[in-house]
């Protein structure tokens, strides 16, 4: 890497870019208050950390835009053992997060249309379609995505990633590291642990070759430590919702979870969540609830409906319903206790074997029941996500169990996390209204 | 007029619009039903005129609107069809029931608890199969009047299996069956079976608890009643006015709110 290229990277990303984004953040913080149209009568004012969240995400994509001037780029799945790559100073891009950004700004239909036009079925995951569509067309709402030098896919979230990342590997002609994490129906056997550990160890020389750097164990431990700290803080933030009224709705969490997914292992991510925890504690001290008149508390299962986040937040808040816990946001916190900086390899194996989607449907049900008890919830909304089959399978039985065995009303809501063509607002509103009437609100 | 009106319920569905007036003892004292029109506000205004002509001035009478068009009805309150149907059916049967409502645009199954509360419910997904629209489309294709579908289906013991659960695909299947010379009665019986099986799958999601009650336009079709009983192995009960359960429930809620 030449000194000149590094200088350009440094000036664009660290000096000019950061300064501009910082100025935008300061301006937003100074302006303060709620954006136009904010439903103040039933929603708490926006979190004051929000401009910082936006700054972090923008900085992340800005660094990506210029990444090839100074760093190697890896594209990874959301449940990938990213600490290995961070230790080698890769710029890490999460296509799923990028797809969620596309979903939030309602660009999914256009971008995934590029993949559909190329022959990819609409029955495929809308994240995969959005990502492949973006790779084929270059379309993105974040400016420009860096091409990968390396791909890392881990099967602990779904099997779609197997085919998805092979498509990317062929398209970009770059190496693909695949970490196969056998599905856990109960405890992970020694054989499974050894199997995954060997794959991780074998991944290192490939990542080293592409990076042109030596893997340093101490660096790996440092990154693992920061991942653990950030995940722990995220878990603490979520658990503050045991408090009534809940300080942070899951709709807030869906936004604020971006750094724990795509910036896990970075020092500033730890600082960010420490600051968010302070703000949440401040809300509790002041008696501020995310929903101003919290009458009922619900659980959300599955991914968000990215393109209707605000609509759903307002719809529910207007009726005094706070959605305070979610199996989805919890997934990035619940594994924190498994991360052990003194045994980074073993802990990495355990951490990445145990995401909720790599375990049986009974485990998810048990998680939901535990959350219902701990957060004192009145019912549950189970988003039946057309795109995410591993998350949605078993929901009918889980719903029945919650209703019949736990005595909690539960609603199966059909939608898709990214593709609005699989979402019918009139029907969603009608079902939600009926469900809330059943809850007595 | 012997009864003073104390509550009005207006149910604007996708196929029919209904209005019910109740007296102080929650008894139904007047009702009206006609095909739904695209201009909901105008139709409801006309309903109110008819009601006023029959019952006297309605100003100050509490009203509740339900159904898909409820947002366009000038009512005191808007309540979903689920809650209104639960209220209406409980008023008539006074016990917990499993209510199957087959409407024009959607079908729903409501488990009504022993105190009349909605214990659980299920609605058809984003698909017209399992709703009245399914039969309307087929009736049109076969050039059979809607009200004759059930009797023709029951008039034969022959039945062909309709493999598709999608309305559009079922229609193509029907066309090919006709082309093969299959009798209309056998086709219709098979179609009713397909619809009922889909509804039974919905019933299973909320759990079937006796007695089983059928309401909505689908309850006017004898083949649906008979096949539903066959498929569930349970007697099917019909309300006095199957299509007015929702509007009656809405009127009852209006009455309760007035009492509050």
Coordinates of C-alpha atoms in Angstrom, one line a residue, chain A residues 396 399-400 403-404 409-411 414-415 421-424 426-427 429-435 437-438 441, chain B residues 68 70 78-84 105-106 111 118-121 123-127 203-207:
Chain A
X396 CA -47.5 -21.4 14.7
X399 CA -47.9 -19.1 19.3
X400 CA -50.2 -21.9 20.3
X403 CA -51.7 -18.8 24.2
X404 CA -52.7 -22.2 25.7
X409 CA -52.5 -13.7 23.7
X410 CA -50.2 -13.9 20.7
X411 CA -50.6 -12.7 17.1
X414 CA -47.5 -11.9 8.1
X415 CA -45.0 -9.6 6.4
X421 CA -44.6 -6.4 -1.8
X422 CA -45.2 -9.1 0.8
X423 CA -46.9 -6.8 3.2
X424 CA -50.6 -5.7 3.2
X426 CA -54.8 -2.9 5.7
X427 CA -54.7 -6.5 6.8
X429 CA -53.7 -2.9 10.8
X430 CA -56.9 -4.9 11.1
X431 CA -55.2 -7.8 12.8
X432 CA -53.3 -5.6 15.1
X433 CA -56.4 -3.6 16.0
X434 CA -58.3 -6.8 16.8
X435 CA -55.4 -8.2 18.8
X437 CA -58.9 -5.0 21.5
X438 CA -58.4 -8.5 22.8
X441 CA -56.8 -1.5 24.9
Chain B
X68 CA -63.4 -2.9 6.4
X70 CA -65.5 1.4 9.2
X78 CA -64.8 2.1 15.5
X79 CA -64.2 -1.5 16.5
X80 CA -62.8 -4.5 14.6
X81 CA -65.1 -7.2 13.2
X82 CA -63.4 -9.7 15.6
X83 CA -64.6 -8.0 18.7
X84 CA -68.0 -7.2 17.3
X105 CA -63.3 -10.7 1.6
X106 CA -62.0 -12.7 4.6
X111 CA -62.7 -18.6 20.0
X118 CA -62.2 -13.0 22.5
X119 CA -59.9 -15.7 23.7
X120 CA -58.1 -16.2 20.3
X121 CA -58.7 -15.6 16.6
X123 CA -58.0 -14.8 9.9
X124 CA -57.2 -16.0 6.3
X125 CA -53.9 -14.9 5.0
X126 CA -53.3 -12.7 2.0
X127 CA -55.4 -14.9 -0.2
X203 CA -60.1 -23.5 13.1
X204 CA -57.2 -25.8 14.2
X205 CA -54.9 -22.8 14.8
X206 CA -57.2 -21.4 17.5
X207 CA -58.4 -24.9 18.7

